[in-house]
Short mmCIF file of N, CA and C in Angstrom, two decimals:
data_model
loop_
_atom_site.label_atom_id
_atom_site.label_comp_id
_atom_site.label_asym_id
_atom_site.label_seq_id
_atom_site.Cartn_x
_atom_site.Cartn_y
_atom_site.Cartn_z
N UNK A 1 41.45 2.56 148.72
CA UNK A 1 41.23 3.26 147.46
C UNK A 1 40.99 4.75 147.70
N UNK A 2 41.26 5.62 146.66
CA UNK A 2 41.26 7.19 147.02
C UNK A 2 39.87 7.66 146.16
N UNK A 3 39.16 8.14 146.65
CA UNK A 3 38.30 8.52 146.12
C UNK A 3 38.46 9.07 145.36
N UNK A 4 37.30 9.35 144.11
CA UNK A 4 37.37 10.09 142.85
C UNK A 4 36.70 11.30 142.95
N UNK A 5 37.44 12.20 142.32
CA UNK A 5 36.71 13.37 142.42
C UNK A 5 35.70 13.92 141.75
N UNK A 6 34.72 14.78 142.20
CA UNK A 6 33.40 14.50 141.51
C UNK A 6 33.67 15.09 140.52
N UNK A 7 33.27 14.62 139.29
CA UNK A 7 33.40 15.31 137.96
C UNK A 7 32.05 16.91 138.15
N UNK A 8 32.88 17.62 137.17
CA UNK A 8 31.75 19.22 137.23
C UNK A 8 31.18 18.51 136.26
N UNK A 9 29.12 19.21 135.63
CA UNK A 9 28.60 18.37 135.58
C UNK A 9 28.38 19.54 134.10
N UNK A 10 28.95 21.03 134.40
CA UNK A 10 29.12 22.14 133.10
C UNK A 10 30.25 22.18 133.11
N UNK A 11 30.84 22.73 131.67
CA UNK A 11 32.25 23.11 132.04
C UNK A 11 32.43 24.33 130.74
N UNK A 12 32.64 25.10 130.60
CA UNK A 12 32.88 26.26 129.93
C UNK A 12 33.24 25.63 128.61
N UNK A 13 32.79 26.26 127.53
CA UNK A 13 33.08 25.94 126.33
C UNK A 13 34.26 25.97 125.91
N UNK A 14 35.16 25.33 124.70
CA UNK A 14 36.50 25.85 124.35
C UNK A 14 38.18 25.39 125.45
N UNK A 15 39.02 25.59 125.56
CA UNK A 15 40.04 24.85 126.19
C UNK A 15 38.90 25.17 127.64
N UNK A 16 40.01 24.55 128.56
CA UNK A 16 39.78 24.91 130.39
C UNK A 16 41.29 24.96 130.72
N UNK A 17 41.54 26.25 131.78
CA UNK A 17 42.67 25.84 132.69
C UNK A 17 43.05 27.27 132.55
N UNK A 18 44.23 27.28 133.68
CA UNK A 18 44.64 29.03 133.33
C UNK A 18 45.07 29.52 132.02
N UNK A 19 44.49 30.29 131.94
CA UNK A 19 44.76 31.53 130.62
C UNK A 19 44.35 31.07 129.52
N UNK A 20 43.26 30.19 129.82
CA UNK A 20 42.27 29.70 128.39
C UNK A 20 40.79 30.27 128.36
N UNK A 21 40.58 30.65 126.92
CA UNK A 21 39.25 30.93 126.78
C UNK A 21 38.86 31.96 127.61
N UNK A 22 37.66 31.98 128.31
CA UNK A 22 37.20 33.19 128.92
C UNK A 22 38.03 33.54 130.09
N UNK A 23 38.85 32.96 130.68
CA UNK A 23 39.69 33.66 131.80
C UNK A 23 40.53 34.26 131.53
N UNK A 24 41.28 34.43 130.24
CA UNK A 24 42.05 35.36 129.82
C UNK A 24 41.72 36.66 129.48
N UNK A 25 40.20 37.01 129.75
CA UNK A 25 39.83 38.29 128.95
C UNK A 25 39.95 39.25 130.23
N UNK A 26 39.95 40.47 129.59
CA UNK A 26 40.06 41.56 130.89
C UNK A 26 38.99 42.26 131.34
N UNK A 27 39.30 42.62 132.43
CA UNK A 27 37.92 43.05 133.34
C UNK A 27 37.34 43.96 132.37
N UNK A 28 37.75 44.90 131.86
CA UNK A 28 36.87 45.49 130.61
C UNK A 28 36.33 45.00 130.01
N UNK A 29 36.76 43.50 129.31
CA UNK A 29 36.21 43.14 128.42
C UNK A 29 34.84 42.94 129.13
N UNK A 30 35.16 42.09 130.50
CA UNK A 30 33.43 41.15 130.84
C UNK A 30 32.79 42.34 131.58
N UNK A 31 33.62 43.58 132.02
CA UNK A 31 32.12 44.34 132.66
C UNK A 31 31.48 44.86 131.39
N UNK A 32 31.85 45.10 130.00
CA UNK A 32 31.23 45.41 128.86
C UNK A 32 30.32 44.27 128.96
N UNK A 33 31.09 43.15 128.86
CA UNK A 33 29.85 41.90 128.43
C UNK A 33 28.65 41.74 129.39
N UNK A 34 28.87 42.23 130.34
CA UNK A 34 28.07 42.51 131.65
C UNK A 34 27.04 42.86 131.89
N UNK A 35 27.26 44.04 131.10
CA UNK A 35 26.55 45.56 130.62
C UNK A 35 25.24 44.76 129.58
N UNK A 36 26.12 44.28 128.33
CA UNK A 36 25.47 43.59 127.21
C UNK A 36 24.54 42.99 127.61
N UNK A 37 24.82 41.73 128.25
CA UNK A 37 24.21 40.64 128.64
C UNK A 37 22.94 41.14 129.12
N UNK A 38 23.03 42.47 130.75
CA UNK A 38 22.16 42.64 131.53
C UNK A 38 21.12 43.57 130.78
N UNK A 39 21.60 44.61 129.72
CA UNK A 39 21.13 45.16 129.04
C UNK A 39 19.74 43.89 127.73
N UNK A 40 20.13 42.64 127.52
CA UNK A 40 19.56 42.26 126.61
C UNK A 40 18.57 41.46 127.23
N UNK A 41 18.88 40.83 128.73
CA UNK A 41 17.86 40.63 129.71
C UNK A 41 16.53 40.90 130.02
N UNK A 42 17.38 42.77 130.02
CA UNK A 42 15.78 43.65 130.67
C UNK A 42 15.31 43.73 129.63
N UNK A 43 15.30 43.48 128.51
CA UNK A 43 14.51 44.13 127.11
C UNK A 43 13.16 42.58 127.02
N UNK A 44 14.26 41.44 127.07
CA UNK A 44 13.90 40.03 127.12
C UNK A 44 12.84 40.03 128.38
N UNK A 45 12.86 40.27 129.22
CA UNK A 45 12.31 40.69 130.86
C UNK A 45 10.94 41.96 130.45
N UNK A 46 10.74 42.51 129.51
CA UNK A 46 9.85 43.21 129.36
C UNK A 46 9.14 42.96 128.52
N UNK A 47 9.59 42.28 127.85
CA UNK A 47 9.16 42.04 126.27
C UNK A 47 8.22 40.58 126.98
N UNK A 48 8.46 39.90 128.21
CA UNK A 48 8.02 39.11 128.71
C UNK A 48 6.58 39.49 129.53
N UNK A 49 6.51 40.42 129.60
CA UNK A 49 5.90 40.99 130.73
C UNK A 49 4.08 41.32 130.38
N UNK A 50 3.08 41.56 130.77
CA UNK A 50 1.72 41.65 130.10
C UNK A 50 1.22 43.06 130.94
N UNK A 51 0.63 43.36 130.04
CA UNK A 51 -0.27 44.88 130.62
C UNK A 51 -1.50 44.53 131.57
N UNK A 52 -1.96 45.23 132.12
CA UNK A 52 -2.95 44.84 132.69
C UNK A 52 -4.58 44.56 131.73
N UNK A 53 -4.65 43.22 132.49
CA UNK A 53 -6.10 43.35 131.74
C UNK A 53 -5.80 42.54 130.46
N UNK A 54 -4.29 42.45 129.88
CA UNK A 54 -4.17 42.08 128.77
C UNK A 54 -3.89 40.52 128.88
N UNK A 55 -4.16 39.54 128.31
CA UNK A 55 -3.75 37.84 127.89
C UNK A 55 -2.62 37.85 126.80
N UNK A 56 -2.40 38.97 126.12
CA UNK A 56 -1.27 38.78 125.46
C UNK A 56 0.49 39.61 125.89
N UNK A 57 1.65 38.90 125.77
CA UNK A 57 2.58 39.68 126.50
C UNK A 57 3.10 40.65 124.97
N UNK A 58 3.41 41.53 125.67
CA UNK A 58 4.12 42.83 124.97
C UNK A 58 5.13 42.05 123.70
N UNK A 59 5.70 41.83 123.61
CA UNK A 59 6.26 40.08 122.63
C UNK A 59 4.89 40.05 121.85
N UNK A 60 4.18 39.81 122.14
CA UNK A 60 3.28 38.52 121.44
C UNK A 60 2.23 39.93 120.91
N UNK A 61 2.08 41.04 121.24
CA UNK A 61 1.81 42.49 120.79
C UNK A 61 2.48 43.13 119.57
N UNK A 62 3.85 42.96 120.18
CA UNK A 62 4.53 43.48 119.13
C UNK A 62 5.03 42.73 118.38
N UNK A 63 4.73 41.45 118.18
CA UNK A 63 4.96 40.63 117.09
C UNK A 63 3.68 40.93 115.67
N UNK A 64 2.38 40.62 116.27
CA UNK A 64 1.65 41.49 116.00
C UNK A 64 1.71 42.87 115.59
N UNK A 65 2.11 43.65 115.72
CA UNK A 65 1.79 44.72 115.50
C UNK A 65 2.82 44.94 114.02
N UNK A 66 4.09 43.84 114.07
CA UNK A 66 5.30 44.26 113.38
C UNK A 66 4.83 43.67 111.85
N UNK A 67 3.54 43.23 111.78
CA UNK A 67 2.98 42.77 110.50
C UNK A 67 2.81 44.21 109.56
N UNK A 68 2.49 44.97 110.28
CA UNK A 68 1.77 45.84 109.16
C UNK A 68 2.85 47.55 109.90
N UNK A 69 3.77 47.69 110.53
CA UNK A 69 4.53 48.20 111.39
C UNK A 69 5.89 48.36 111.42
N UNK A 70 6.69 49.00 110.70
CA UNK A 70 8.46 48.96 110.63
C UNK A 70 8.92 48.79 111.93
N UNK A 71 7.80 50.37 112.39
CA UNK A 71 8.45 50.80 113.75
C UNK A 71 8.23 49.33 114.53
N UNK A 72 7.63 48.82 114.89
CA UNK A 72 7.57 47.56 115.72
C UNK A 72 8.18 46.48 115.22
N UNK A 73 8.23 46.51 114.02
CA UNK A 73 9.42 45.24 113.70
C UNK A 73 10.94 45.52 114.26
N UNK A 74 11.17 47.20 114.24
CA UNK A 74 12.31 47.43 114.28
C UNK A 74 12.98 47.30 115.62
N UNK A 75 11.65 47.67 116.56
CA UNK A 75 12.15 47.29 118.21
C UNK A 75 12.25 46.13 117.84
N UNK A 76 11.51 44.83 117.96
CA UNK A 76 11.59 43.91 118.41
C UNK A 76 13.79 43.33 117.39
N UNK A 77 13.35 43.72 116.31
CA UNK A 77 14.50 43.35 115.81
C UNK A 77 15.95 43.17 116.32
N UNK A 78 15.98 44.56 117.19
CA UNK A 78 17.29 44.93 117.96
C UNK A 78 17.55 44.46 119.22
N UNK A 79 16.01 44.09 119.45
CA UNK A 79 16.34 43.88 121.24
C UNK A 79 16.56 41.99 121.34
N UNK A 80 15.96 41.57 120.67
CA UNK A 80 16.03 39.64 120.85
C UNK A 80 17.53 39.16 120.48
N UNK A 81 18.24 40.09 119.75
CA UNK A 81 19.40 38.99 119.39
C UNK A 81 20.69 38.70 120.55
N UNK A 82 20.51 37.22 120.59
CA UNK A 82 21.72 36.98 122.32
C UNK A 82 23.26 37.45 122.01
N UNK A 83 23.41 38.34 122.68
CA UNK A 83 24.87 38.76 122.70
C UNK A 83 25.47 37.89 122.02
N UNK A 84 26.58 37.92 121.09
CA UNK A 84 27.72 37.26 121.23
C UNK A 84 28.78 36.94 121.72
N UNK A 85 29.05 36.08 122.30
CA UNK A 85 30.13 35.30 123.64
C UNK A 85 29.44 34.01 123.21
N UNK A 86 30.65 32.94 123.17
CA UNK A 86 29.98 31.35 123.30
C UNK A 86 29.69 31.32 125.20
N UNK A 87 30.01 32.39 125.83
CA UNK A 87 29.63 31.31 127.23
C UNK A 87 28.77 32.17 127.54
N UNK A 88 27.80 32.74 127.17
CA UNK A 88 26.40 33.64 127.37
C UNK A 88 25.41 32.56 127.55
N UNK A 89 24.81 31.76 126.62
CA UNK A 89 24.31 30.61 126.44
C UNK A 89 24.50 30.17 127.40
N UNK A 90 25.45 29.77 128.36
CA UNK A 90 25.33 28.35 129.30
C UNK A 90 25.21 28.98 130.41
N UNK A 91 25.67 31.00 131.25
CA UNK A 91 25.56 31.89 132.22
C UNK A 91 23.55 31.98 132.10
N UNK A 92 23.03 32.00 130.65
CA UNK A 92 22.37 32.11 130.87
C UNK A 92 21.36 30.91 130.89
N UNK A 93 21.45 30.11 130.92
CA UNK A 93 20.78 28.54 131.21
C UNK A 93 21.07 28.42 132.63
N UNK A 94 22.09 29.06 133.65
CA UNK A 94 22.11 28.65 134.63
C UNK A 94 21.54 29.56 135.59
N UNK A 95 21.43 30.78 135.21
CA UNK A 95 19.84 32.03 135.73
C UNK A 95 18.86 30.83 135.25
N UNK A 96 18.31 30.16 134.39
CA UNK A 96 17.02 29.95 134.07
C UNK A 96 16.87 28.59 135.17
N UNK A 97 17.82 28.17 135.71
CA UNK A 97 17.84 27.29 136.43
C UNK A 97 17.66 27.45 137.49
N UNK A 98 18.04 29.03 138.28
CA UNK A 98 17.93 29.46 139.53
C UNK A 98 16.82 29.81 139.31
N UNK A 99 16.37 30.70 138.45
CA UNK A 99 15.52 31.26 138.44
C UNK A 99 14.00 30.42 138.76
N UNK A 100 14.18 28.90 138.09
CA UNK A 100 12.95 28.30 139.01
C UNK A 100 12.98 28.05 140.05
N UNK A 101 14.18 28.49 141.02
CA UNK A 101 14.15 27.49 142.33
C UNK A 101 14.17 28.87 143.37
N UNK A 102 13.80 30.11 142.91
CA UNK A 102 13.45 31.11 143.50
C UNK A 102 12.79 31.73 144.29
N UNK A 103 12.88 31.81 145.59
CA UNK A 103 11.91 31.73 146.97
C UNK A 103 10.85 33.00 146.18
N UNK A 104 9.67 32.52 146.61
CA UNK A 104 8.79 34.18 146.52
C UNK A 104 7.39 33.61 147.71
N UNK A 105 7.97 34.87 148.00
CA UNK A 105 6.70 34.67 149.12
C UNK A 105 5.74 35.76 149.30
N UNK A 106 5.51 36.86 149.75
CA UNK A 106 4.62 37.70 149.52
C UNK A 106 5.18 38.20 147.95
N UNK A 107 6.30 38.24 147.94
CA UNK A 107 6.45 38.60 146.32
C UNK A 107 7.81 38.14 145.72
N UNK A 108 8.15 38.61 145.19
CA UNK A 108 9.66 37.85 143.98
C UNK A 108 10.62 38.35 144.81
N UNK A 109 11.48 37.48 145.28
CA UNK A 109 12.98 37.88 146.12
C UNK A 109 13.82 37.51 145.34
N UNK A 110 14.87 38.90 145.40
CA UNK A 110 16.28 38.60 144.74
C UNK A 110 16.77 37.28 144.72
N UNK A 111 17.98 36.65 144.25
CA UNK A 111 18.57 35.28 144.04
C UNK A 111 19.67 35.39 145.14
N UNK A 112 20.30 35.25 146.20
CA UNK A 112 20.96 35.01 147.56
C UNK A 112 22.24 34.48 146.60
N UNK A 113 23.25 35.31 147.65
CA UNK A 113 24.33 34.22 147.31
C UNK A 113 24.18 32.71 148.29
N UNK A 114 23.47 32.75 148.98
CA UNK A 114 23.37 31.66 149.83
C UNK A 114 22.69 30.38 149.04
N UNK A 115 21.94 30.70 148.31
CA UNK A 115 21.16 30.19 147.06
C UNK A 115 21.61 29.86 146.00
N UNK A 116 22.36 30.66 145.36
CA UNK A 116 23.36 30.23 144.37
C UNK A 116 24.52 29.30 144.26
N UNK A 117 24.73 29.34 145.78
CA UNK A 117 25.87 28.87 146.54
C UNK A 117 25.62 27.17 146.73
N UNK A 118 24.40 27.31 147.31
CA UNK A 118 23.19 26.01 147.34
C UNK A 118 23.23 25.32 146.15
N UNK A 119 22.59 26.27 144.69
CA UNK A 119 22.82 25.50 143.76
C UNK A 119 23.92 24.41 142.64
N UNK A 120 24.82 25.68 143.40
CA UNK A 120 26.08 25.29 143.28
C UNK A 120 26.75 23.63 143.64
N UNK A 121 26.33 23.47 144.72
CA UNK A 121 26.42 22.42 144.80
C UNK A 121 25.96 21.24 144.25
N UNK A 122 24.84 21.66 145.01
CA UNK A 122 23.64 20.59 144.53
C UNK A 122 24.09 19.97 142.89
N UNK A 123 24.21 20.78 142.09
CA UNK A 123 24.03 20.63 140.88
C UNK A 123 25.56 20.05 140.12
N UNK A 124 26.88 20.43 141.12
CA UNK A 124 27.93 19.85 140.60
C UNK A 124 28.73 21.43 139.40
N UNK A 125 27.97 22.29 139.95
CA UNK A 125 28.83 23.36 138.55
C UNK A 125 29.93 24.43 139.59
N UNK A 126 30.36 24.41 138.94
CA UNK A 126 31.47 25.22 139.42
C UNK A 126 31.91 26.97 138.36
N UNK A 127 30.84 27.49 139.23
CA UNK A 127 30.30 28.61 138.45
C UNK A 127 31.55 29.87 139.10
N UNK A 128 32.41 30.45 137.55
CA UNK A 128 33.55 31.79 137.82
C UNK A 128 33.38 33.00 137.97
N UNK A 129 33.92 33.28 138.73
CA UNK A 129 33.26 35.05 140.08
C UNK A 129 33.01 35.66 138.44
N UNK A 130 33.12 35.94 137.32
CA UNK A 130 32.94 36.32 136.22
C UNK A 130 31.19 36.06 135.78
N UNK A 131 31.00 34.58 136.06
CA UNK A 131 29.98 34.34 135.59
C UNK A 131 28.51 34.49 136.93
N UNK A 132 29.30 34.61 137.90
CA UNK A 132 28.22 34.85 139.06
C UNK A 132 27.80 36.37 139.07
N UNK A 133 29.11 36.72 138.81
CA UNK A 133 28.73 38.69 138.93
C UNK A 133 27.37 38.93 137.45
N UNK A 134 27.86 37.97 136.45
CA UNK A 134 26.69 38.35 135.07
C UNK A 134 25.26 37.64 135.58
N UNK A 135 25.40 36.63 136.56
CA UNK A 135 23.83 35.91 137.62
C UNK A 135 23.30 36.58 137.97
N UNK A 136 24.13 37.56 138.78
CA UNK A 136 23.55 38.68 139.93
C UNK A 136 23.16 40.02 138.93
N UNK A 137 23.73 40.04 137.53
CA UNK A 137 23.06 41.46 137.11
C UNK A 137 21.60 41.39 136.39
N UNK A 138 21.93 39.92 135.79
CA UNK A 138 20.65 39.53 135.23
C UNK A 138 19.44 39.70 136.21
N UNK A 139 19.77 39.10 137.32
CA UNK A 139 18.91 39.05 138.31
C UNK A 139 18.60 40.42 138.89
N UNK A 140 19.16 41.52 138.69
CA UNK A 140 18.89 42.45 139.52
C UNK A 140 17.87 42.96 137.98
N UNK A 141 18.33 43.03 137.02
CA UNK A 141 17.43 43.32 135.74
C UNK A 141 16.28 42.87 135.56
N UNK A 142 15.76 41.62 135.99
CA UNK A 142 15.05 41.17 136.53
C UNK A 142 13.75 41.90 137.72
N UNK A 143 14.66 42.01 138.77
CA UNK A 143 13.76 42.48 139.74
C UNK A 143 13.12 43.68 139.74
N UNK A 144 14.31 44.64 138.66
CA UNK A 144 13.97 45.89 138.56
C UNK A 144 12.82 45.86 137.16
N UNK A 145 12.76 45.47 136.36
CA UNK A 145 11.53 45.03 135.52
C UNK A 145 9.99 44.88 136.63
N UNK A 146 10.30 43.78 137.05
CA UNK A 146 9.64 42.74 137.96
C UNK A 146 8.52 44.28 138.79
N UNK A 147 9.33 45.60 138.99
CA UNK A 147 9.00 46.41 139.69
C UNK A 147 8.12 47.42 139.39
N UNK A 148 8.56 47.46 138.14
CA UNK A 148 7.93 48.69 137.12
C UNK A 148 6.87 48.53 136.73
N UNK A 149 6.05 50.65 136.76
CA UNK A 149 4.89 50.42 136.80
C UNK A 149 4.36 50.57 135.18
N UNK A 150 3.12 50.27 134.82
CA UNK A 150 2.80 50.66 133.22
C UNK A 150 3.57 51.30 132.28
N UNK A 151 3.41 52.71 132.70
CA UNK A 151 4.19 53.66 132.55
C UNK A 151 5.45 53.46 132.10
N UNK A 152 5.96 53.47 132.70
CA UNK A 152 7.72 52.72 132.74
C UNK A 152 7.92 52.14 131.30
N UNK A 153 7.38 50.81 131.93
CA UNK A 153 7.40 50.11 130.86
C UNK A 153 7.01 50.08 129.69
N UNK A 154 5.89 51.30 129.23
CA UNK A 154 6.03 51.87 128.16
C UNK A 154 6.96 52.42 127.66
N UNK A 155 7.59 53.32 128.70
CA UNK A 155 8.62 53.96 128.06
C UNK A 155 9.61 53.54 127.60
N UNK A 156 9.85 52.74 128.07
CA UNK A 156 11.19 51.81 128.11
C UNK A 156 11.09 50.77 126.66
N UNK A 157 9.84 50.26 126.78
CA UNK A 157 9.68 49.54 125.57
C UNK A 157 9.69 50.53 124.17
N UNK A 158 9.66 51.82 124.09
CA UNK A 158 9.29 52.47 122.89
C UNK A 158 10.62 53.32 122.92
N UNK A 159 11.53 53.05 123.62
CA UNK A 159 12.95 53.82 123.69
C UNK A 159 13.77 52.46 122.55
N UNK A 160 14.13 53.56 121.71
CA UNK A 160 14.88 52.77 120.68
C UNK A 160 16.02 52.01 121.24
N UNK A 161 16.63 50.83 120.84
CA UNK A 161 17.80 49.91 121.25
C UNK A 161 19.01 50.93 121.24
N UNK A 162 19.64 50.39 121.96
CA UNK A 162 21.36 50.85 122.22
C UNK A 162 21.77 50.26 120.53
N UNK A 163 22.62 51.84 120.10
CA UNK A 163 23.25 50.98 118.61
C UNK A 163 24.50 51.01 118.88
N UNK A 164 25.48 51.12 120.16
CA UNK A 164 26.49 50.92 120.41
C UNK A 164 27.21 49.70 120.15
#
């Protein structure tokens, strides 16, 4: 008997196969989406993040604050909504997946392609140089958050959204 081949365990939304759905789009299109994606990350990545001293995260501040506050309704407004792409959703369920299995040892280490590569398996997905390059930006959006001091992150949080 010939063995069966392992079924993938994700599979991209919409047809599969050459020149369907997301493999037909052009490198412009996904380094824009790239951009998007990594851009809505770090906002998500800060908005996550707590001040010192503080029990509540910057989110849970400016949710608060957006009661009685335009200006704070209006950040939070622009920065939470997930890109549109149907395959954002499942690139990004599969960061949230690496993302727990993430070595940290004296402190938070980048995501390895050796690691990804790992998960890759393990897990049965068969993840497209498209959707690994949007892994690796998230992740670098990530680390670079992960880095920043008060400061920063003030600034950054009170810098109005991209209306591009």
């Amino acid at each position: 008997h010939r063995r069966k081949r392992a079924r993938v365990v994700y599979q991209l939304p919409g047809r599969t196969g050459a020149g369907a759905g997301v493999h037909s789009r052009t490198r412009e299109f996904l380094a824009g989406l790239e951009d998007q994606v990594g851009g809505w990350a770090r906002h998500l990545f800060i908005l996550q993040r707590r001040a010192k001293g503080e029990k509540e995260t910057y989110r849970a501040q400016l949710e608060a604050a957006s009661i009685s506050s335009l200006a704070a309704a209006s950040l939070l407004e622009g920065r939470i909504a997930f890109p549109k792409c149907r395959s954002v959703p499942l690139v990004w369920h599969w960061f949230q997946q690496l993302h727990k299995e993430r070595d940290c040892g004296m402190s938070v280490q980048p995501l390895s392609s050796s690691q990804i590569v790992g998960w890759e398996k393990m897990y049965r997905v068969r993840v497209p140089l498209w959707a690994f390059r949007m892994i690796r930006r998230i992740d670098d959006e990530y680390m670079e958050v992960m880095g920043m001091d008060e400061e920063a992150i003030g600034k950054e949080l009170w810098k109005p959204p991209d209306t591009d």
